[in-house]
Amino acid sequence: MTFLALGLIDPLLRTLDTLGYKQPTPVQKQAIPAVLGGRDLMAAAQTGTGKTAAFALPLLQTLLLEGVTAPKAVRTLVLVPTRELAEQVYQSFRTYGGSLPLKCAVAYGGVPIEGQISKLRRGLDVLVATPGRLLDLHDQGAISFAMMQTLVLDEADRMLDLGFEHDLDILLSAMPKQRQTLLFSATFSDPIRKLANTMLRDPVSIQVSASNTTTRSVKQWLIPTDKRRKPELLLHLLKKLQWGQVLIFVKTRKGVETLIKTLQEHGYSADAIHGDKTQPARLRALDRFKRREVQLLVATDVAARGLDIEALPQVVNFDLPSVAEDYVHRIGRTGRAGMEGEAISLLCADEVDLLKEIETLTGQLIYRVEEAGFEAEHRVPETGPKGMAIAAAKRAAAEAAPKKKRPFTGPAGGRAAQTAGAPAGKPAATASGAARKSPYSKSAPNRAASSAPSGGQFVVTAGRGAKSQARSAGKAQAQSGARRPKSGQR
Ligand code: AMP
């Protein structure tokens, strides 16, 4: 299957050729013809699957071939949950459509609004925006939805997690009903299905299983240790495994700052991304990391989505995320577009429930590897599939285990608890880990794209602006029919 066969026109084909995209990814194969045909779309696809090109390419083609924009008007609107993702998607539109006579812009909070208003003045073909800032632009009369042909909702699950539901309600009611709508989400929980039902008309459904994409190319393992020893363990791994660039996730902003200090004291170049940093500072940190001016980027989950860093080999979960889906997004920062990547989690005893949630969501047990000298004094309990009792899990896994010992090919040089048959100098999985299904196994089930933990989880992270949070707080009032106050009064 080629991009030509999907119906893309010459200028786009030439760009893809220059980018070295040889063939469409599974989500692109299904989405491109559907979007070109004007259909609505409901796509379960995570980051790393090539989903941005799956909607950007056909939309650019349609915009080029049909019509022109007008002052303040926007023909295609892409809504995304975070500033980082907005920047990322915008750059993709520029990459794919750079040679086309189309006007694209990006709008998100945390930076002055004036530049965004001035770009809108002459009209845009594509605007990539976060809901909060878009609402402010709409309040100020800076944008018109009258010519809008297509609305894309990217990472819709994240949008709801971050509490943008109310902003979305207001925006959707201001948009024309006659339009094409494309909804992308890593998971399809009940609230997302509800949203899809209200927004989409006879949509084409696309399901790209995660096992085809991100997770298969990412080797994952975890090292149990005590909480207080994590910084020391990280320094030890950096030295021993000679890691190059590493993206390190930490749960809290304070935790990020503390770790940065430790790393710098030990001579590592490191920068931080978290919600207390201004947007320009976050972009600068990302840019320095991308240019390899710093070796380590330490971030909260604000960075888990939307960061596309070419050939990033290592992601470290210094802490596990408090929302299981964020694990999928964190590790999706490596192993992108078929490249190999590694994701290592440092696990302490009080994180074991989070681990269980992650393993339930992904349908995989993560390999455990003991690191000599860093064994946990506070024992980290073992986990079993889908909350199975450990003994039952071990029995089931032992029955399913192949007769021949399978060498563990995870971390280079890491020392695992001794398992007979482990190749000399190579780490072996722990006794229970050996029987676990390999994360690289083709048959490893992965439900990340189709199931979500109990709905209704409502997480407000640093990625969402104060105004949006205030809007949600006033939701009951707004829903009862009260008019929204003008932005100046908020
Ligand atoms: P996304 O899932 O949109 O975040 O894309 C993940 C990465 O895959 C990005 O770095 C894209 O540049 C890359 N990519 C997208 N489509 C293709 C393709 N058909 N061939 C090779 N790389 C691709």
Coordinates of C-alpha atoms and ligand atoms in Angstrom, one line a residue:
M1 CA 0.0 0.0 0.0
T2 CA 1.4 3.4 -1.0
F3 CA 0.4 7.0 -0.2
L4 CA -0.5 7.4 -3.9
A5 CA -3.0 4.6 -3.7
L6 CA -4.7 6.4 -0.8
G7 CA -5.5 9.3 -3.1
L8 CA -3.0 11.9 -2.0
I9 CA -1.9 14.5 -4.5
D10 CA 1.6 15.2 -5.9
P11 CA 2.7 18.0 -3.6
L12 CA 2.0 16.0 -0.5
L13 CA 3.5 12.8 -2.0
R14 CA 6.7 14.8 -2.7
T15 CA 6.8 16.0 0.9
L16 CA 6.3 12.5 2.2
D17 CA 9.1 11.3 0.0
T18 CA 11.4 14.0 1.4
L19 CA 10.5 13.0 4.9
G20 CA 11.3 9.4 4.1
Y21 CA 7.8 8.0 4.9
K22 CA 7.9 4.9 2.7
Q23 CA 4.4 3.6 3.4
P24 CA 1.3 4.6 5.4
T25 CA 0.9 3.3 9.0
P26 CA -2.2 1.3 9.8
V27 CA -4.2 4.3 11.0
Q28 CA -3.2 6.3 8.0
K29 CA -4.3 3.5 5.6
Q30 CA -7.8 3.6 7.2
A31 CA -8.2 7.3 8.0
I32 CA -6.8 9.0 4.9
P33 CA -9.4 7.7 2.4
A34 CA -12.3 8.2 4.9
V35 CA -11.3 11.8 5.6
L36 CA -10.8 12.6 1.9
G37 CA -14.3 11.2 1.4
G38 CA -15.7 13.7 3.9
R39 CA -16.7 11.1 6.5
D40 CA -16.7 11.6 10.2
L41 CA -14.2 9.5 12.1
M42 CA -13.9 7.8 15.5
A43 CA -10.4 6.6 15.8
A44 CA -8.8 4.7 18.7
A45 CA -5.2 5.4 18.1
Q46 CA -2.4 6.4 20.5
T47 CA 0.4 8.8 20.0
G48 CA 3.2 7.1 18.1
T49 CA 0.9 5.5 15.5
G50 CA 1.2 8.3 12.9
K51 CA -2.2 9.6 13.8
T52 CA -1.3 13.2 13.2
A53 CA -0.4 12.6 9.6
A54 CA -3.6 10.5 9.3
F55 CA -5.7 13.6 9.7
A56 CA -3.3 16.4 8.7
L57 CA -2.5 15.0 5.2
P58 CA -6.1 14.5 3.9
L59 CA -7.3 17.8 5.5
L60 CA -4.5 19.8 3.9
Q61 CA -5.4 18.2 0.6
T62 CA -9.1 19.1 0.9
L63 CA -8.3 22.7 2.1
L64 CA -6.0 23.1 -0.9
L65 CA -8.5 21.9 -3.4
E66 CA -11.7 23.4 -2.0
G67 CA -12.3 27.1 -1.2
V68 CA -10.5 29.9 0.5
T69 CA -10.7 31.5 4.0
A70 CA -12.0 34.9 5.0
P71 CA -11.0 37.4 7.7
K72 CA -11.3 35.9 11.2
A73 CA -12.6 32.7 9.8
V74 CA -11.0 29.2 10.4
R75 CA -11.7 26.4 8.0
T76 CA -10.2 23.5 10.0
L77 CA -9.9 23.6 13.7
V78 CA -7.8 21.1 15.6
L79 CA -8.5 21.0 19.4
V80 CA -5.9 19.4 21.6
P81 CA -5.6 19.2 25.4
T82 CA -2.1 20.6 26.1
R83 CA 0.1 23.4 24.9
E84 CA 2.9 20.9 24.1
L85 CA 0.6 18.8 21.9
A86 CA -0.7 22.0 20.2
E87 CA 2.8 23.0 19.3
Q88 CA 3.6 19.5 18.1
V89 CA 0.5 19.2 15.9
Y90 CA 1.0 22.6 14.5
Q91 CA 4.6 21.7 13.6
S92 CA 3.3 18.6 11.8
F93 CA 0.9 20.7 9.7
R94 CA 3.8 23.0 8.8
T95 CA 5.9 20.0 7.9
Y96 CA 3.3 18.3 5.8
G97 CA 1.8 21.5 4.3
G98 CA 4.8 23.8 4.3
S99 CA 4.9 23.9 0.5
L100 CA 1.2 24.6 0.1
P101 CA -0.4 28.1 0.0
L102 CA -2.3 27.6 3.2
K103 CA -2.3 29.6 6.4
C104 CA -1.8 27.7 9.7
A105 CA -1.5 28.9 13.2
V106 CA -1.5 27.7 16.8
A107 CA -3.1 29.2 19.9
Y108 CA -2.7 28.2 23.5
G109 CA -2.6 29.9 26.9
G110 CA 0.4 31.0 28.9
V111 CA 1.6 33.3 26.1
P112 CA 0.3 36.7 25.0
I113 CA -3.0 36.5 23.0
E114 CA -2.3 39.5 20.8
G115 CA -0.1 37.6 18.3
Q116 CA -2.8 35.0 17.9
I117 CA -5.5 37.6 17.4
S118 CA -3.4 39.3 14.7
K119 CA -2.9 35.9 12.8
L120 CA -6.6 35.3 12.9
R121 CA -7.4 38.8 11.5
R122 CA -6.6 37.7 8.0
G123 CA -8.3 34.3 8.4
L124 CA -6.7 30.9 8.7
D125 CA -7.0 27.6 6.9
V126 CA -5.9 25.6 9.9
L127 CA -5.9 26.6 13.6
V128 CA -4.5 24.2 16.2
A129 CA -5.7 25.3 19.7
T130 CA -6.3 24.3 23.3
P131 CA -9.9 24.8 24.4
G132 CA -9.3 27.4 27.0
R133 CA -7.5 29.9 24.8
L134 CA -9.9 29.2 21.9
L135 CA -12.7 30.2 24.2
D136 CA -11.0 33.4 25.1
L137 CA -10.4 34.2 21.4
H138 CA -14.1 33.5 20.8
D139 CA -15.2 35.7 23.7
Q140 CA -13.1 38.5 22.4
G141 CA -14.8 38.2 18.9
A142 CA -11.4 37.4 17.4
I143 CA -12.5 34.2 15.6
S144 CA -15.5 33.2 13.5
F145 CA -16.6 29.6 13.1
A146 CA -19.0 30.4 10.2
M147 CA -16.7 28.9 7.6
M148 CA -15.6 25.9 9.6
Q149 CA -15.6 22.7 7.6
T150 CA -13.8 20.3 9.9
L151 CA -13.3 19.9 13.6
V152 CA -10.6 17.5 14.9
L153 CA -10.6 16.5 18.5
D154 CA -7.2 15.0 19.2
E155 CA -6.6 13.0 22.4
A156 CA -10.2 13.5 23.4
D157 CA -9.7 11.3 26.5
R158 CA -7.0 13.5 27.8
M159 CA -9.3 16.5 27.1
L160 CA -11.9 15.1 29.4
D161 CA -9.3 14.0 32.0
L162 CA -8.1 17.6 32.2
G163 CA -11.6 18.8 32.8
F164 CA -12.2 20.6 29.5
E165 CA -15.7 19.1 29.1
H166 CA -17.4 22.4 29.9
D167 CA -15.2 24.5 27.6
L168 CA -16.0 21.9 24.9
D169 CA -19.7 22.2 25.4
I170 CA -19.6 26.0 25.0
L171 CA -17.4 25.8 21.9
L172 CA -19.4 23.0 20.2
S173 CA -22.6 25.0 20.7
A174 CA -21.0 27.9 18.8
M175 CA -19.9 25.8 15.8
P176 CA -21.9 25.0 12.7
K177 CA -23.7 21.7 12.9
Q178 CA -22.9 20.9 9.3
R179 CA -19.3 19.9 9.5
Q180 CA -16.9 17.0 9.3
T181 CA -15.8 15.8 12.8
L182 CA -12.8 13.6 13.5
L183 CA -12.3 12.3 17.0
F184 CA -9.1 10.7 18.1
S185 CA -8.6 9.1 21.5
A186 CA -6.2 6.6 23.0
T187 CA -8.9 5.0 25.1
F188 CA -12.7 4.8 24.6
S189 CA -14.3 5.1 28.0
D190 CA -18.1 5.8 28.5
P191 CA -17.7 9.6 28.6
I192 CA -15.8 9.5 25.4
R193 CA -18.4 7.3 23.7
K194 CA -21.1 9.7 24.9
L195 CA -19.2 12.7 23.5
A196 CA -18.8 10.8 20.2
N197 CA -22.5 10.1 20.0
T198 CA -23.3 13.7 20.3
M199 CA -20.7 14.9 17.9
L200 CA -20.3 12.4 15.1
R201 CA -22.6 11.4 12.2
D202 CA -22.3 7.9 10.9
P203 CA -18.6 7.8 11.7
V204 CA -16.0 5.4 10.2
S205 CA -14.6 3.5 13.2
I206 CA -10.9 2.9 13.3
Q207 CA -9.2 0.8 15.9
V208 CA -5.4 0.6 15.8
S209 CA -4.3 -1.9 18.4
A210 CA -1.5 -0.6 20.5
S211 CA 0.3 -3.9 20.2
N212 CA 0.9 -3.0 16.5
T213 CA 2.4 0.3 17.4
T214 CA 4.0 1.9 20.4
T215 CA 4.3 -0.8 23.0
R216 CA 5.7 -3.5 20.8
S217 CA 8.8 -1.5 20.0
V218 CA 9.3 -0.3 23.6
K219 CA 11.1 -2.7 26.0
Q220 CA 9.7 -2.2 29.4
W221 CA 11.0 -3.3 32.7
L222 CA 11.0 -2.2 36.3
I223 CA 13.5 -2.1 39.2
P224 CA 12.1 -2.5 42.7
T225 CA 13.9 -0.4 45.2
D226 CA 13.2 1.9 48.3
K227 CA 11.8 5.3 47.7
R228 CA 14.8 7.1 49.3
R229 CA 17.3 5.2 47.1
K230 CA 15.7 6.2 43.8
P231 CA 18.0 9.2 43.1
E232 CA 21.1 7.1 43.8
L233 CA 19.8 4.2 41.7
L234 CA 19.1 6.6 38.8
L235 CA 22.7 8.0 39.0
H236 CA 24.0 4.4 39.1
L237 CA 22.0 3.4 36.0
L238 CA 23.1 6.5 34.1
K239 CA 26.7 5.6 34.7
K240 CA 26.5 1.9 34.4
L241 CA 24.3 1.7 31.3
Q242 CA 26.0 4.7 29.7
W243 CA 22.6 6.2 28.7
G244 CA 22.6 9.1 26.3
Q245 CA 19.5 11.2 26.3
V246 CA 16.9 10.3 28.8
L247 CA 13.4 11.7 29.4
I248 CA 12.7 11.2 33.1
F249 CA 9.2 11.4 34.5
V250 CA 8.6 12.5 38.1
K251 CA 5.2 12.8 39.8
T252 CA 5.4 16.3 41.3
R253 CA 6.9 19.6 40.3
K254 CA 8.8 19.8 43.6
G255 CA 10.1 16.3 42.8
V256 CA 11.3 17.5 39.4
E257 CA 13.2 20.4 40.9
T258 CA 14.8 18.2 43.6
L259 CA 16.0 15.6 41.1
I260 CA 17.3 18.3 38.7
K261 CA 19.4 19.6 41.6
T262 CA 20.8 16.2 42.4
L263 CA 21.6 15.4 38.8
Q264 CA 23.3 18.8 38.2
E265 CA 25.3 18.3 41.4
H266 CA 26.6 15.1 39.9
G267 CA 27.7 16.8 36.7
Y268 CA 24.8 16.0 34.4
S269 CA 23.2 18.6 32.2
A270 CA 19.5 18.6 32.9
D271 CA 16.5 20.8 32.3
A272 CA 12.9 20.7 33.5
I273 CA 9.4 20.8 32.2
H274 CA 6.5 21.2 34.6
G275 CA 3.4 23.4 35.2
D276 CA 5.2 26.0 37.2
K277 CA 7.5 26.8 34.3
T278 CA 6.3 29.5 31.8
Q279 CA 5.4 28.3 28.3
P280 CA 8.5 29.9 26.7
A281 CA 10.7 28.2 29.4
R282 CA 9.1 24.8 28.7
L283 CA 9.6 25.2 25.0
R284 CA 13.2 26.3 25.5
A285 CA 13.8 23.2 27.7
L286 CA 12.4 20.9 25.1
D287 CA 14.3 22.6 22.3
R288 CA 17.6 22.3 24.2
F289 CA 16.9 18.6 24.8
K290 CA 16.0 18.1 21.1
R291 CA 19.2 19.8 20.1
R292 CA 21.1 17.6 22.6
E293 CA 22.3 20.6 24.5
V294 CA 21.1 18.9 27.6
Q295 CA 21.3 15.1 28.2
L296 CA 18.4 14.8 30.6
L297 CA 14.9 16.2 30.5
V298 CA 13.0 15.8 33.8
A299 CA 9.3 16.4 33.5
T300 CA 5.9 15.9 35.1
D301 CA 3.0 14.4 33.2
V302 CA 2.4 17.7 31.5
A303 CA 5.1 16.5 29.1
A304 CA 3.7 13.0 28.7
R305 CA 1.8 13.7 25.5
G306 CA 2.7 15.7 22.5
L307 CA 6.4 15.5 22.8
D308 CA 7.9 14.1 19.6
I309 CA 11.6 13.7 20.0
E310 CA 13.3 12.0 17.3
A311 CA 15.0 8.7 18.2
L312 CA 14.7 9.0 21.9
P313 CA 16.0 5.8 23.2
Q314 CA 15.2 6.0 27.0
V315 CA 12.3 6.9 29.1
V316 CA 12.6 6.5 32.9
N317 CA 9.7 6.6 35.2
F318 CA 11.3 7.9 38.4
D319 CA 7.8 7.7 39.9
L320 CA 4.9 5.9 38.4
P321 CA 2.1 8.2 37.2
S322 CA -1.1 8.4 39.3
V323 CA -3.3 7.8 36.2
A324 CA -2.6 4.5 34.4
E325 CA -3.1 5.9 30.9
D326 CA -0.3 8.4 31.5
Y327 CA 2.1 5.4 31.6
V328 CA 1.1 4.5 28.1
H329 CA 1.7 8.1 27.0
R330 CA 4.9 8.4 28.9
I331 CA 6.4 5.3 27.3
G332 CA 5.0 6.4 23.9
R333 CA 7.7 9.1 24.0
T334 CA 10.2 6.5 22.9
G335 CA 10.0 3.7 20.3
R336 CA 8.2 6.1 18.0
A337 CA 7.3 5.2 14.4
G338 CA 8.8 1.7 14.7
M339 CA 12.1 2.6 16.4
E340 CA 13.3 0.6 19.3
G341 CA 13.0 2.2 22.8
E342 CA 13.3 1.3 26.4
A343 CA 11.1 2.4 29.3
I344 CA 12.4 1.7 32.8
S345 CA 10.4 2.3 36.0
L346 CA 11.9 2.6 39.5
L347 CA 9.3 1.1 41.7
C348 CA 8.9 1.4 45.5
A349 CA 6.5 -0.4 47.8
D350 CA 3.8 2.2 48.0
E351 CA 3.5 2.4 44.2
V352 CA 2.4 -1.2 43.7
D353 CA -1.3 -0.3 43.4
L354 CA -0.4 2.1 40.6
L355 CA 1.6 -0.7 39.0
K356 CA -1.5 -3.0 39.2
E357 CA -3.6 -0.4 37.5
I358 CA -1.1 0.0 34.7
E359 CA -0.7 -3.7 34.2
T360 CA -4.5 -4.1 34.1
L361 CA -4.8 -1.3 31.5
T362 CA -2.1 -2.6 29.2
G363 CA -2.8 -6.2 29.7
Q364 CA 0.9 -6.8 30.3
L365 CA 3.0 -7.6 33.3
I366 CA 6.1 -5.6 33.4
Y367 CA 9.4 -7.5 33.9
R368 CA 11.1 -7.0 37.2
V369 CA 14.9 -6.8 37.4
E370 CA 16.7 -6.6 40.7
E371 CA 19.7 -4.2 40.7
A372 CA 22.5 -5.5 42.9
G373 CA 23.0 -3.2 45.9
F374 CA 19.6 -1.5 45.4
E375 CA 17.3 -4.2 46.5
A376 CA 14.2 -2.9 48.4
E377 CA 14.2 -3.2 52.1
H378 CA 10.5 -2.5 52.1
R379 CA 9.4 -5.4 50.0
V380 CA 7.6 -4.5 46.8
P381 CA 4.7 -7.0 46.5
E382 CA 4.5 -8.9 43.2
T383 CA 1.5 -8.3 41.0
G384 CA -0.6 -10.7 38.9
P385 CA -2.7 -10.2 35.8
K386 CA -6.0 -8.4 36.3
G387 CA -5.8 -8.5 40.1
M388 CA -5.5 -12.4 40.1
A389 CA -4.1 -13.7 43.4
I390 CA -0.4 -14.0 43.0
A391 CA -0.2 -17.7 43.5
A392 CA -2.9 -18.3 40.9
A393 CA -1.2 -15.9 38.5
K394 CA 2.1 -17.8 38.9
R395 CA 0.4 -21.1 38.4
A396 CA -1.3 -19.9 35.3
A397 CA 1.8 -18.3 34.0
A398 CA 3.9 -21.4 34.7
E399 CA 1.4 -23.5 32.8
A400 CA 1.6 -21.1 29.9
A401 CA 5.4 -20.8 30.0
P402 CA 7.3 -22.4 27.1
K403 CA 9.4 -25.5 28.1
K404 CA 12.5 -23.9 26.7
K405 CA 13.9 -21.1 28.9
R406 CA 13.5 -17.7 27.2
P407 CA 16.5 -15.4 27.8
F408 CA 15.5 -12.0 29.0
T409 CA 16.8 -9.4 26.5
G410 CA 15.7 -6.3 28.4
P411 CA 18.2 -4.0 30.1
A412 CA 21.7 -4.1 28.9
G413 CA 23.9 -5.4 31.8
G414 CA 21.3 -5.2 34.5
R415 CA 21.5 -8.0 37.1
A416 CA 18.3 -9.8 37.8
A417 CA 17.4 -12.2 40.5
Q418 CA 19.0 -15.5 39.6
T419 CA 17.1 -17.8 37.3
A420 CA 18.6 -21.0 36.2
G421 CA 19.6 -20.9 32.5
A422 CA 20.1 -17.1 32.3
P423 CA 22.9 -16.5 29.9
A424 CA 26.2 -15.4 31.5
G425 CA 26.6 -11.7 31.8
K426 CA 22.9 -11.2 30.8
P427 CA 20.2 -10.3 33.2
A428 CA 17.5 -12.8 33.8
A429 CA 13.9 -12.1 34.8
T430 CA 12.9 -12.8 38.4
A431 CA 11.4 -16.2 39.1
S432 CA 7.9 -14.9 38.6
G433 CA 9.0 -12.5 35.8
A434 CA 10.4 -15.4 33.8
A435 CA 7.0 -16.9 33.6
R436 CA 5.4 -13.6 32.7
K437 CA 4.3 -12.9 29.2
S438 CA 7.1 -11.0 27.4
P439 CA 6.1 -7.4 26.6
Y440 CA 7.6 -8.1 23.1
S441 CA 5.6 -11.3 22.6
K442 CA 3.2 -11.0 19.6
S443 CA 0.5 -12.7 21.6
A444 CA 0.7 -10.4 24.5
P445 CA -2.7 -8.9 24.8
N446 CA -2.9 -5.2 24.9
R447 CA -6.1 -3.5 25.8
A448 CA -4.8 0.0 26.0
A449 CA -6.7 1.1 23.0
S450 CA -10.0 -0.4 23.9
S451 CA -10.4 -0.3 27.6
A452 CA -10.0 2.3 30.3
P453 CA -9.9 2.2 34.0
S454 CA -13.2 3.0 35.8
G455 CA -14.6 6.1 34.1
G456 CA -15.2 9.3 35.9
Q457 CA -11.6 9.7 37.0
F458 CA -11.1 13.5 37.0
V459 CA -7.6 14.7 37.1
V460 CA -6.5 18.3 37.0
T461 CA -2.9 18.6 36.1
A462 CA -0.5 21.4 35.4
G463 CA -1.4 21.3 31.7
R464 CA -4.7 23.2 32.1
G465 CA -5.0 26.9 32.6
A466 CA -6.5 28.6 35.6
K467 CA -9.2 30.1 33.6
S468 CA -10.4 26.8 32.3
Q469 CA -10.5 25.4 35.8
A470 CA -12.5 28.4 37.0
R471 CA -14.9 27.8 34.1
S472 CA -15.4 24.2 35.1
A473 CA -16.0 25.3 38.7
G474 CA -18.8 27.5 37.4
K475 CA -20.2 24.6 35.3
A476 CA -23.4 24.1 37.3
Q477 CA -24.3 27.7 37.0
A478 CA -23.5 27.8 33.2
Q479 CA -25.6 24.6 32.6
S480 CA -28.6 26.1 34.3
G481 CA -28.7 28.6 31.5
A482 CA -26.8 31.5 33.1
R483 CA -24.8 33.5 30.5
R484 CA -21.1 33.2 30.7
P485 CA -19.5 36.4 31.9
K486 CA -17.3 38.2 29.4
S487 CA -13.6 37.2 29.8
G488 CA -12.7 40.5 31.3
Q489 CA -15.0 39.9 34.2
R490 CA -13.7 36.4 34.9
Ligands
AMP1 P1 2.2 10.6 15.8 O1 1.5 9.3 16.2 O2 1.3 11.4 14.9 O3 2.6 11.4 17.1 O4 3.5 10.3 15.0 C1 4.6 9.6 15.5 C2 5.8 9.7 14.6 O5 5.7 8.9 13.5 C3 6.1 11.1 14.2 O6 7.5 11.4 14.4 C4 5.9 11.1 12.7 O7 6.8 12.0 12.0 C5 6.2 9.6 12.3 N1 5.4 9.1 11.2 C6 4.1 9.3 10.9 N2 3.7 8.7 9.8 C7 4.8 8.0 9.4 C8 5.0 7.1 8.3 N3 4.1 6.7 7.4 N4 6.3 6.6 8.1 C9 7.3 6.9 9.0 N5 7.1 7.8 10.1 C10 5.9 8.3 10.2

